[in-house]
Coordinates of C-alpha atoms in Angstrom, one line a residue:
Chain G
X111 CA -1.5 -93.5 -7.6
X112 CA -2.1 -89.8 -7.4
X113 CA 0.8 -87.4 -7.5
X114 CA 0.2 -83.9 -6.3
X115 CA 0.0 -81.2 -9.0
X116 CA 3.2 -79.2 -9.5
X117 CA 3.4 -75.6 -8.3
X118 CA 5.7 -74.7 -11.2
X119 CA 6.3 -76.4 -14.5
X120 CA 8.1 -76.1 -17.8
X121 CA 6.0 -74.5 -20.5
X122 CA 6.4 -75.4 -24.2
X123 CA 7.6 -72.6 -26.4
X124 CA 5.2 -71.7 -29.1
X125 CA 7.4 -70.1 -31.7
X126 CA 8.3 -73.0 -34.0
X127 CA 10.4 -71.1 -36.4
X128 CA 13.4 -71.1 -34.2
X129 CA 13.3 -74.7 -33.2
X130 CA 16.8 -76.1 -32.8
X131 CA 17.6 -79.1 -34.9
X132 CA 16.6 -82.4 -33.3
X133 CA 14.1 -81.1 -30.8
X134 CA 14.7 -82.6 -27.4
X135 CA 15.0 -86.0 -25.8
X136 CA 12.6 -86.2 -22.8
X137 CA 11.9 -88.8 -20.3
X138 CA 9.5 -88.8 -17.3
X139 CA 9.7 -91.1 -14.3
X140 CA 7.7 -91.0 -11.0
X141 CA 10.2 -90.5 -8.2
X142 CA 10.1 -88.9 -4.8
X143 CA 6.3 -88.6 -5.0
X144 CA 6.4 -86.5 -8.1
X145 CA 6.8 -86.6 -11.9
X146 CA 10.4 -86.0 -12.7
X147 CA 11.0 -85.0 -16.3
X148 CA 14.4 -84.6 -17.9
X149 CA 14.8 -82.9 -21.2
X150 CA 18.0 -82.7 -23.2
X151 CA 17.9 -80.4 -26.3
X152 CA 19.0 -82.2 -29.4
X153 CA 19.6 -85.2 -27.3
X154 CA 19.2 -87.7 -30.1
X155 CA 22.3 -86.2 -31.7
X156 CA 24.5 -86.4 -28.6
X157 CA 26.5 -89.4 -27.7
X158 CA 25.8 -90.9 -24.3
X159 CA 22.7 -88.9 -23.7
X160 CA 20.4 -91.8 -22.9
X161 CA 22.9 -93.2 -20.5
X162 CA 23.4 -89.8 -18.8
X163 CA 19.7 -89.4 -18.4
X164 CA 19.5 -92.9 -16.8
X165 CA 22.3 -92.0 -14.4
X166 CA 20.5 -88.7 -13.6
X167 CA 17.4 -90.7 -12.5
X168 CA 19.6 -93.0 -10.5
X169 CA 20.6 -90.1 -8.3
X170 CA 17.0 -89.5 -7.4
X171 CA 16.7 -93.1 -6.4
X172 CA 19.8 -92.9 -4.3
X173 CA 18.8 -89.8 -2.5
X174 CA 15.4 -91.2 -1.8
X175 CA 16.8 -94.4 -0.4
X176 CA 18.9 -92.3 2.0
X177 CA 16.5 -89.5 2.9
X178 CA 13.0 -90.9 2.9
X179 CA 11.3 -90.8 6.2
X180 CA 8.5 -93.1 4.8
X181 CA 10.9 -96.0 4.3
X182 CA 11.7 -97.7 7.6
X183 CA 15.0 -99.0 6.0
X184 CA 16.2 -95.6 5.0
X185 CA 19.5 -94.3 6.4
X186 CA 17.8 -91.3 7.9
X187 CA 15.4 -93.4 10.0
X188 CA 18.2 -95.8 11.0
X189 CA 19.7 -92.8 12.9
X190 CA 17.1 -93.8 15.6
X191 CA 19.0 -97.0 16.2
X192 CA 21.6 -95.2 18.3
X193 CA 20.3 -92.0 19.8
X194 CA 23.1 -90.2 21.6
X195 CA 25.9 -91.8 19.7
X196 CA 27.8 -90.4 16.7
X197 CA 26.8 -92.4 13.7
X198 CA 29.0 -92.4 10.5
X199 CA 26.8 -91.6 7.6
X200 CA 26.9 -91.4 3.8
X201 CA 27.9 -88.3 2.0
X202 CA 24.3 -87.8 0.8
X203 CA 22.9 -87.9 4.3
X204 CA 25.6 -85.8 5.9
X205 CA 25.4 -83.0 3.3
X206 CA 21.6 -83.0 3.3
X207 CA 21.5 -82.7 7.0
X208 CA 24.2 -80.1 7.1
X209 CA 22.4 -78.0 4.6
X210 CA 19.1 -78.3 6.4
X211 CA 20.7 -77.2 9.6
X212 CA 22.4 -74.3 7.9
X213 CA 19.0 -73.1 6.7
X214 CA 17.5 -73.7 10.2
X215 CA 20.2 -71.4 11.6
X216 CA 19.8 -68.7 9.0
X217 CA 16.0 -68.7 9.5
X218 CA 16.1 -68.9 13.3
X219 CA 14.2 -72.1 13.3
X220 CA 11.4 -71.1 11.0
X221 CA 12.8 -73.9 8.9
X222 CA 13.7 -76.9 11.0
X223 CA 14.2 -80.5 9.7
X224 CA 13.4 -82.1 13.1
X225 CA 9.7 -81.9 12.5
X226 CA 9.5 -85.3 11.0
X227 CA 7.5 -86.9 13.9
X228 CA 5.1 -84.0 14.0
X229 CA 4.4 -84.5 10.3
X230 CA 4.0 -88.2 10.8
X231 CA 1.4 -87.7 13.5
X232 CA -0.4 -85.1 11.3
X233 CA -1.1 -87.7 8.7
X234 CA 1.8 -87.1 6.4
X235 CA 2.8 -90.7 6.9
X236 CA 2.2 -92.6 3.7
X237 CA 4.8 -93.9 1.3
X238 CA 3.7 -92.6 -2.1
X239 CA 4.5 -95.8 -3.9
X240 CA 3.7 -98.7 -1.5
X241 CA 0.9 -96.9 0.3
X242 CA 2.4 -98.2 3.5
X243 CA 1.9 -96.0 6.6
X244 CA 4.7 -95.3 8.9
X245 CA 4.3 -94.8 12.6
X246 CA 7.4 -94.3 14.7
X247 CA 7.0 -95.0 18.4
X248 CA 9.2 -92.4 19.8
X249 CA 8.5 -90.0 22.7
X250 CA 11.0 -87.2 22.8
X251 CA 11.3 -85.5 26.2
X252 CA 11.0 -82.1 24.8
X253 CA 9.9 -80.8 21.4
X254 CA 12.9 -81.5 19.2
X255 CA 14.7 -78.6 17.4
X256 CA 17.6 -78.4 15.1
X257 CA 19.8 -77.9 18.1
X258 CA 19.3 -81.6 18.9
X259 CA 21.3 -82.6 15.8
X260 CA 25.1 -82.5 16.0
X261 CA 27.5 -83.0 13.1
X262 CA 31.1 -83.9 13.2
X263 CA 32.7 -82.6 10.0
X264 CA 36.0 -84.4 10.5
X265 CA 34.4 -87.8 11.2
X266 CA 31.3 -87.3 9.1
X267 CA 29.0 -88.4 11.8
X268 CA 25.6 -87.4 12.9
X269 CA 24.4 -87.5 16.5
X270 CA 20.8 -87.2 17.6
X271 CA 20.7 -85.8 21.1
X272 CA 17.2 -87.2 21.6
X273 CA 14.9 -89.4 19.5
X274 CA 13.6 -87.4 16.5
X275 CA 12.8 -87.9 12.9
X276 CA 14.4 -85.7 10.3
X277 CA 12.2 -84.5 7.5
X278 CA 14.5 -83.8 4.6
X279 CA 11.7 -83.2 2.1
X280 CA 12.7 -79.7 1.4
X281 CA 16.3 -80.6 0.9
X282 CA 16.3 -84.1 -0.7
X283 CA 14.4 -83.3 -3.9
X284 CA 16.5 -80.2 -4.6
X285 CA 19.7 -82.1 -3.9
X286 CA 18.6 -84.9 -6.2
X287 CA 17.9 -82.4 -9.0
X288 CA 21.4 -80.8 -8.5
X289 CA 23.1 -84.1 -8.6
X290 CA 21.2 -85.1 -11.7
X291 CA 22.2 -81.9 -13.3
X292 CA 25.8 -82.8 -12.8
X293 CA 25.3 -85.9 -14.9
X294 CA 23.8 -83.8 -17.7
X295 CA 26.5 -81.1 -17.6
X296 CA 28.2 -82.3 -20.8
X297 CA 25.1 -81.4 -22.7
X298 CA 24.8 -77.7 -22.9
X299 CA 21.0 -77.4 -23.0
X300 CA 18.7 -79.3 -20.6
X301 CA 16.0 -79.0 -18.1
X302 CA 15.1 -81.1 -15.0
X303 CA 11.6 -80.7 -13.8
X304 CA 10.8 -82.4 -10.5
X305 CA 7.4 -81.1 -9.6
X306 CA 8.0 -77.6 -8.3
X307 CA 11.8 -77.9 -8.3
X308 CA 13.4 -77.1 -11.6
X309 CA 16.9 -76.7 -12.9
X310 CA 17.5 -75.4 -16.4
X311 CA 20.7 -75.0 -18.4
X312 CA 21.2 -73.2 -21.7
X313 CA 18.3 -72.7 -24.0
X314 CA 15.1 -74.6 -24.7
X315 CA 14.3 -76.4 -28.0
X316 CA 13.1 -73.1 -29.5
X317 CA 16.5 -71.5 -28.8
X318 CA 15.3 -69.3 -26.0
X319 CA 15.6 -69.2 -22.2
X320 CA 13.4 -71.8 -20.6
X321 CA 9.9 -70.8 -19.7
X322 CA 8.5 -71.8 -16.4
X323 CA 4.9 -71.3 -15.5
X324 CA 4.1 -70.5 -11.9
X325 CA 0.8 -72.0 -10.9
X326 CA -1.8 -69.6 -9.6
X327 CA -2.3 -70.4 -5.9
X328 CA -6.1 -70.4 -6.1
X329 CA -6.8 -71.3 -9.7
X330 CA -5.2 -74.7 -10.5
X331 CA -5.5 -74.4 -14.2
X332 CA -4.2 -70.8 -14.5
X333 CA -0.8 -69.3 -14.2
X334 CA 0.2 -66.5 -11.8
X335 CA 3.1 -65.6 -14.1
X336 CA 5.8 -66.9 -16.3
X337 CA 9.5 -66.8 -15.7
X338 CA 12.3 -66.9 -18.3
X339 CA 15.3 -68.6 -17.0
X340 CA 18.7 -70.1 -17.9
X341 CA 21.5 -71.6 -15.9
X342 CA 19.6 -71.5 -12.6
X343 CA 17.3 -73.3 -10.3
X344 CA 13.7 -72.3 -9.5
X345 CA 11.5 -73.7 -6.8
X346 CA 7.9 -72.9 -5.9
X347 CA 6.2 -74.0 -2.7
X348 CA 2.5 -73.6 -2.3
X349 CA -0.1 -74.2 0.4
X350 CA -2.2 -75.9 -2.1
X351 CA 0.1 -78.7 -3.1
X352 CA -0.2 -81.1 -0.2
X353 CA -3.2 -80.7 2.0
X354 CA -3.2 -82.5 5.3
X355 CA -5.2 -85.8 5.2
X356 CA -6.8 -84.7 8.5
X357 CA -9.6 -82.2 7.7
X358 CA -9.1 -78.8 9.1
X359 CA -5.4 -79.2 9.7
X360 CA -4.1 -77.1 6.9
X361 CA -1.2 -78.3 4.7
X362 CA 2.3 -79.7 4.8
X363 CA 4.3 -76.5 5.3
X364 CA 4.2 -76.4 9.1
X365 CA 5.8 -73.7 11.2
X366 CA 8.1 -75.7 13.5
X367 CA 7.8 -73.1 16.2
X368 CA 4.0 -73.4 16.5
X369 CA 3.3 -76.9 15.1
X370 CA 0.6 -75.4 12.8
X371 CA 0.4 -74.8 9.1
X372 CA 2.0 -71.5 8.1
X373 CA -0.9 -69.3 6.9
X374 CA 0.4 -65.9 6.0
X375 CA 1.7 -67.0 2.6
X376 CA 0.0 -68.9 -0.3
X377 CA 3.1 -69.4 -2.5
X378 CA 6.8 -68.7 -2.6
X379 CA 9.1 -68.9 -5.6
X380 CA 12.8 -68.7 -5.3
X381 CA 15.4 -68.5 -8.1
X382 CA 19.0 -69.5 -7.0
X383 CA 22.1 -71.1 -8.5
X384 CA 21.3 -74.5 -6.9
X385 CA 18.0 -76.3 -6.6
X386 CA 18.6 -77.4 -3.0
X387 CA 19.1 -73.8 -1.9
X388 CA 16.1 -72.6 -3.8
X389 CA 13.9 -75.3 -2.2
X390 CA 15.1 -75.0 1.4
X391 CA 15.0 -71.2 1.3
X392 CA 11.5 -71.2 -0.3
X393 CA 10.3 -73.4 2.5
X394 CA 11.9 -71.1 5.1
X395 CA 10.5 -68.0 3.6
X396 CA 7.0 -69.6 3.4
X397 CA 7.0 -70.0 7.2
X398 CA 8.6 -66.6 7.9
X399 CA 5.9 -64.7 6.0
X400 CA 6.1 -62.0 3.4
X401 CA 8.3 -59.5 5.3
X402 CA 10.8 -61.7 7.1
X403 CA 10.7 -64.2 4.3
X404 CA 11.8 -61.6 1.8
X405 CA 14.5 -60.4 4.1
X406 CA 15.9 -63.9 4.4
X407 CA 16.0 -64.3 0.7
X408 CA 17.6 -60.9 0.3
X409 CA 20.2 -61.7 2.9
X410 CA 21.0 -65.0 1.2
X411 CA 21.5 -63.3 -2.2
X412 CA 18.7 -65.1 -4.0
X413 CA 15.7 -63.7 -5.9
X414 CA 12.2 -64.5 -4.8
X415 CA 8.5 -63.8 -5.1
X416 CA 6.1 -64.3 -2.1
X417 CA 2.3 -64.3 -2.7
X418 CA -0.1 -63.9 0.2
X419 CA -3.5 -65.6 0.4
X420 CA -5.0 -62.3 -0.7
X421 CA -2.7 -62.4 -3.8
X422 CA -0.4 -59.5 -2.7
X423 CA 2.9 -60.0 -4.4
X424 CA 6.2 -59.3 -2.6
X425 CA 9.4 -59.5 -4.8
X426 CA 13.1 -59.2 -4.1
X427 CA 14.6 -56.3 -6.0
X428 CA 15.7 -58.1 -9.2
X429 CA 13.1 -60.8 -9.4
X430 CA 11.1 -58.8 -11.9
X431 CA 13.8 -59.2 -14.6
X432 CA 12.9 -62.9 -14.8
X433 CA 9.2 -62.3 -15.4
X434 CA 7.9 -62.2 -18.8
Chain U
X71 CA -2.1 -55.5 -6.7
X72 CA 0.6 -53.9 -4.7
X73 CA 4.1 -55.1 -5.2
X74 CA 6.7 -54.7 -2.4
X75 CA 10.4 -54.9 -3.0
X76 CA 13.4 -55.8 -1.0
X77 CA 16.9 -55.0 -2.2
X78 CA 18.5 -58.2 -3.1
X79 CA 21.7 -57.8 -1.0
X80 CA 22.5 -55.8 2.0
X81 CA 25.6 -54.0 2.8
X82 CA 28.2 -53.0 0.4
X83 CA 26.7 -53.0 -3.0
X84 CA 25.2 -49.7 -4.2
X85 CA 21.8 -50.1 -5.8
X86 CA 22.9 -48.1 -8.8
X87 CA 25.7 -50.4 -9.8
X88 CA 24.7 -52.4 -12.8
X89 CA 25.8 -55.9 -12.8
X90 CA 26.3 -58.0 -15.9
X91 CA 23.6 -60.5 -16.5
X92 CA 23.0 -63.2 -19.0
X93 CA 19.5 -63.0 -20.4
X94 CA 17.2 -64.7 -17.9
X95 CA 20.2 -65.8 -15.9
X96 CA 21.5 -65.0 -12.4
X97 CA 23.3 -61.7 -12.1
X98 CA 27.1 -62.2 -11.7
X99 CA 28.6 -60.6 -8.6
X100 CA 32.1 -59.3 -8.2
X101 CA 34.5 -61.4 -6.2
X102 CA 34.5 -60.5 -2.6
X103 CA 31.2 -58.6 -2.8
X104 CA 29.0 -59.2 0.2
X105 CA 31.1 -61.1 2.7
X106 CA 27.9 -62.3 4.2
X107 CA 27.4 -64.6 1.3
X108 CA 30.6 -66.5 1.9
X109 CA 28.9 -68.8 4.4
X110 CA 25.5 -68.4 2.8
X111 CA 23.3 -71.3 2.0
X112 CA 24.0 -71.1 -1.8
X113 CA 27.7 -71.4 -1.4
X114 CA 27.4 -74.2 1.1
X115 CA 25.0 -76.0 -1.2
X116 CA 27.4 -75.8 -4.1
X117 CA 30.2 -77.3 -2.1
X118 CA 27.9 -80.0 -0.8
X119 CA 26.8 -81.0 -4.3
X120 CA 30.3 -81.2 -5.5
X121 CA 31.3 -83.3 -2.5
X122 CA 28.4 -85.8 -2.9
X123 CA 28.8 -86.0 -6.7
X124 CA 32.6 -86.6 -6.5
X125 CA 32.2 -89.3 -3.9
X126 CA 29.4 -91.2 -5.5
X127 CA 30.1 -90.5 -9.1
X128 CA 30.3 -93.6 -11.2
X129 CA 30.2 -94.6 -14.8
X130 CA 30.0 -98.3 -14.8
X131 CA 30.9 -98.7 -18.4
X132 CA 33.9 -96.4 -18.1
X133 CA 35.0 -98.1 -14.9
X134 CA 34.8 -101.5 -16.5
X135 CA 36.8 -100.2 -19.5
X136 CA 39.3 -98.8 -17.1
X137 CA 38.6 -95.2 -18.3
X138 CA 38.6 -92.6 -15.6
X139 CA 35.2 -91.0 -15.2
X140 CA 34.4 -87.6 -16.5
X141 CA 34.8 -84.9 -14.0
X142 CA 32.1 -83.3 -12.0
X143 CA 31.2 -79.8 -13.2
X144 CA 31.9 -77.0 -10.9
X145 CA 28.7 -75.0 -10.5
X146 CA 30.5 -72.0 -9.2
X147 CA 34.2 -72.1 -9.9
X148 CA 35.0 -71.2 -13.5
X149 CA 38.0 -73.3 -14.0
X150 CA 38.8 -74.4 -17.5
X151 CA 39.2 -78.1 -17.7
X152 CA 39.5 -80.8 -20.1
X153 CA 38.1 -83.8 -18.6
X154 CA 39.1 -86.1 -15.8
X155 CA 42.7 -85.6 -14.9
X156 CA 42.7 -81.9 -14.3
X157 CA 39.3 -81.8 -12.7
X158 CA 40.1 -84.8 -10.5
X159 CA 43.1 -83.0 -9.1
X160 CA 40.7 -80.2 -7.9
X161 CA 39.4 -82.7 -5.4
X162 CA 41.7 -83.8 -2.7
X163 CA 41.2 -87.5 -2.3
X164 CA 40.9 -88.6 1.3
X165 CA 40.2 -92.0 2.5
X166 CA 36.4 -92.4 3.1
X167 CA 35.7 -91.5 6.6
X168 CA 32.4 -93.4 6.8
X169 CA 32.3 -97.0 7.8
X170 CA 28.7 -97.3 7.1
X171 CA 28.0 -98.7 3.6
X172 CA 26.9 -95.7 1.8
X173 CA 26.3 -95.8 -1.9
X174 CA 26.3 -99.0 -3.7
X175 CA 28.7 -97.6 -6.2
X176 CA 30.0 -100.1 -8.6
X177 CA 32.4 -97.5 -9.9
X178 CA 34.1 -95.8 -7.2
X179 CA 36.7 -97.5 -9.0
X180 CA 39.6 -95.3 -8.4
X181 CA 40.5 -93.9 -5.0
X182 CA 40.9 -90.6 -6.8
X183 CA 37.2 -90.2 -7.1
X184 CA 36.4 -91.2 -3.6
X185 CA 37.0 -87.7 -2.3
X186 CA 34.7 -86.9 0.5
X187 CA 35.3 -83.2 0.6
X188 CA 35.7 -81.1 -2.4
X189 CA 38.0 -78.2 -1.7
X190 CA 36.3 -75.3 -3.2
X191 CA 38.8 -72.8 -4.4
X192 CA 37.8 -69.3 -3.2
X193 CA 34.5 -70.0 -4.8
X194 CA 32.5 -69.1 -1.8
X195 CA 32.7 -65.4 -2.4
X196 CA 31.8 -65.6 -6.1
X197 CA 29.0 -68.0 -6.1
X198 CA 27.1 -66.8 -9.0
X199 CA 29.4 -67.1 -12.0
X200 CA 27.2 -68.4 -14.8
X201 CA 30.1 -69.2 -17.0
X202 CA 30.0 -72.8 -16.0
X203 CA 32.3 -75.3 -17.4
X204 CA 31.4 -78.3 -19.4
X205 CA 33.8 -81.0 -18.6
X206 CA 33.9 -83.5 -21.5
X207 CA 34.6 -83.6 -25.1
X208 CA 31.2 -84.6 -26.1
X209 CA 30.2 -82.3 -28.9
X210 CA 27.0 -80.4 -28.2
X211 CA 24.9 -78.9 -30.8
X212 CA 24.7 -75.2 -30.1
X213 CA 21.3 -73.9 -30.8
X214 CA 20.7 -70.7 -32.5
X215 CA 21.3 -67.6 -30.4
X216 CA 18.6 -66.5 -28.2
X217 CA 15.9 -64.6 -30.1
X218 CA 14.3 -61.6 -28.6
X219 CA 11.0 -62.7 -27.2
X220 CA 8.6 -61.8 -30.0
X221 CA 5.0 -62.5 -28.9
X222 CA 3.1 -64.7 -31.3
X223 CA -0.1 -63.7 -29.7
X224 CA -1.8 -60.4 -28.8
X225 CA -2.9 -59.9 -25.2
X226 CA -6.5 -60.4 -24.3
X227 CA -9.3 -62.9 -24.0
X228 CA -10.2 -64.8 -27.1
X229 CA -12.9 -67.3 -27.7
X230 CA -13.5 -70.1 -30.2
X231 CA -16.0 -72.8 -30.7
X232 CA -16.0 -76.4 -31.9
X233 CA -18.7 -78.9 -32.5
X234 CA -19.0 -82.6 -32.8
X235 CA -21.9 -85.0 -33.2
X236 CA -22.4 -84.7 -29.5
X237 CA -22.8 -81.0 -29.3
X238 CA -20.5 -78.0 -29.1
X239 CA -18.2 -76.2 -26.7
X240 CA -17.0 -72.6 -26.5
X241 CA -13.6 -72.0 -25.0
X242 CA -12.0 -68.8 -23.9
X243 CA -8.2 -68.3 -23.7
X244 CA -6.6 -65.5 -21.8
X245 CA -3.2 -64.3 -23.1
X246 CA -0.8 -62.0 -21.3
X247 CA 2.6 -61.0 -22.5
X248 CA 2.2 -63.5 -25.3
X249 CA 1.7 -66.4 -22.9
X250 CA -1.5 -68.4 -22.4
X251 CA -2.1 -67.9 -18.7
X252 CA -5.6 -69.5 -18.5
X253 CA -8.2 -71.3 -20.5
X254 CA -11.8 -72.2 -19.7
X255 CA -14.8 -73.8 -21.2
X256 CA -17.3 -70.9 -21.2
X257 CA -20.3 -72.6 -22.8
X258 CA -21.4 -76.0 -23.9
X259 CA -24.4 -77.7 -25.3
X260 CA -23.1 -81.2 -25.3
X261 CA -25.1 -84.2 -24.5
X262 CA -22.2 -85.6 -22.3
X263 CA -21.1 -84.3 -18.9
X264 CA -18.6 -81.6 -19.5
X265 CA -16.5 -83.1 -16.7
X266 CA -15.1 -85.5 -19.2
X267 CA -13.0 -82.8 -20.8
X268 CA -12.5 -80.7 -17.7
X269 CA -8.8 -81.3 -17.6
X270 CA -8.2 -80.0 -21.1
X271 CA -8.1 -76.3 -20.3
X272 CA -5.2 -77.0 -17.9
X273 CA -3.4 -78.9 -20.7
X274 CA -3.7 -75.9 -23.0
X275 CA -1.8 -73.8 -20.5
X276 CA 0.9 -76.4 -20.0
X277 CA 1.3 -77.1 -23.7
X278 CA 0.9 -73.5 -24.7
X279 CA -1.1 -74.7 -27.7
X280 CA -4.3 -76.2 -28.8
X281 CA -2.7 -79.6 -29.0
X282 CA -4.0 -81.5 -26.0
X283 CA -4.1 -85.2 -25.5
X284 CA -7.4 -86.6 -26.4
X285 CA -9.4 -88.0 -23.6
X286 CA -10.0 -91.7 -24.1
X287 CA -13.7 -92.3 -24.5
X288 CA -14.3 -88.7 -25.4
X289 CA -12.5 -88.4 -28.7
X290 CA -15.1 -86.3 -30.5
X291 CA -15.4 -84.0 -27.6
X292 CA -11.7 -83.6 -27.3
X293 CA -11.6 -82.7 -30.9
X294 CA -14.4 -80.2 -30.6
X295 CA -12.4 -78.7 -27.7
X296 CA -9.2 -78.6 -29.7
X297 CA -11.0 -76.9 -32.6
X298 CA -12.4 -74.3 -30.2
X299 CA -9.0 -73.5 -28.8
X300 CA -7.4 -73.4 -32.2
X301 CA -10.1 -70.9 -33.3
X302 CA -9.4 -68.7 -30.3
X303 CA -5.7 -68.8 -30.9
X304 CA -6.1 -68.0 -34.5
X305 CA -7.9 -64.8 -33.4
X306 CA -5.1 -64.1 -31.0
X307 CA -2.3 -64.5 -33.5
X308 CA -0.5 -61.3 -34.5
X309 CA -0.9 -60.7 -38.2

């Protein structure tokens, strides 16, 4: 089973002389079509660490069961059972959809979770673990947009105004990381690396802010840059991570307004207090392009780096302070 | 390559105001600064995470033992807590509104933790407090204070060579700001296809060292590669 290479990853810290006692407890599991690694510094000395890591992984499984559009039994696909009616949903699904819609609004539809069926027909239709293909026989009257999804905050219901598939990829993984981080909160120093979505807290085993390597968009084994980070989330989206199975059809970051792969950007990195915000905003900025994308990030008060296919770099004002 | 900048927040903040930051951390903003952020995605996401975590949080062992679960940590609100009781009171318990069977939570033991909405105290306008709260009594080993980033390596491109009974490889390593940003096999006279160890340069970058996993079936070649990288890094080391 092949898992796509990560656009950003934790780097080991070379200076051994400042290694904190006990190193780190680390575990890696394949979840949500990526390698998820959890590292807790001095974990072996902390009571309850193993159990907390296990609970952290459990959040990934839970979010995946709710949000995966590749699993016919998932809660998000069961919304199709009653189009037009308000459906009571779990907290995970309600909040994930609410966040996705908020980003859709703030990006004027450049980010739009209602593109699930488009993605399915473009060949992004395979469950990463079972290999099973999903093909949903729906025929919406008009191209769905985020305005076709209605939420009732008092009753916690979701209503689809027409048949559509919600793609929560940009929100689910980030949300899972943030929930996992809650489990690890008692341990002051830890890192969660979920293949391009990372959350780091405190200091790494060498006693320094965590180092995250940003993959060069055109040279897979090289780095574009290195970020030093603590107490924050970082997410990198790249056009190289998931190419379409159909030749010539680009990659998975589709502009919902045109139905085509966004092509003015090669990679976006966002640093934000939460992983779900970093991921969703990175995806939106990717579609918006260097100028509008940067404006969106600035408006939302997060830091970001946008790299074009010609390797021009566009940074928000304070992004540079994170770069080594 | 040209770098274009956008100021990181519009409106009321002057660009010459220096905001306190933790090293490598998010800058802290004053309360009330930038009303636009009040409904921003970041603030919404913090609230959402708290809501989901509070509703679904469980600790099976604790539940079975009748111990109230440890409290969720506020990402944004810096409220001092000792576990459970105090933090649980932050969350207004409401009867679950959903009739669908959501999370198979063995815990959800007490109704107190079944809150579906976390009321966020004025946190929306101060979303970036990095002084987060750790909500249990579990002792954590505090690592030594952050050390100023002292580069172990000089910047530049360094090469090293390694040989085995099957031939030799030369590897180049590029270092920038003390970090290995790329590595490549630049020459080889091995009897085997170099493809066998093609993944190793990437691992050098990830591991930031010569210590790469040996390729099964190509142990000698992996060792030659490792020797080459070690040689390059030795040249790069600051004396």
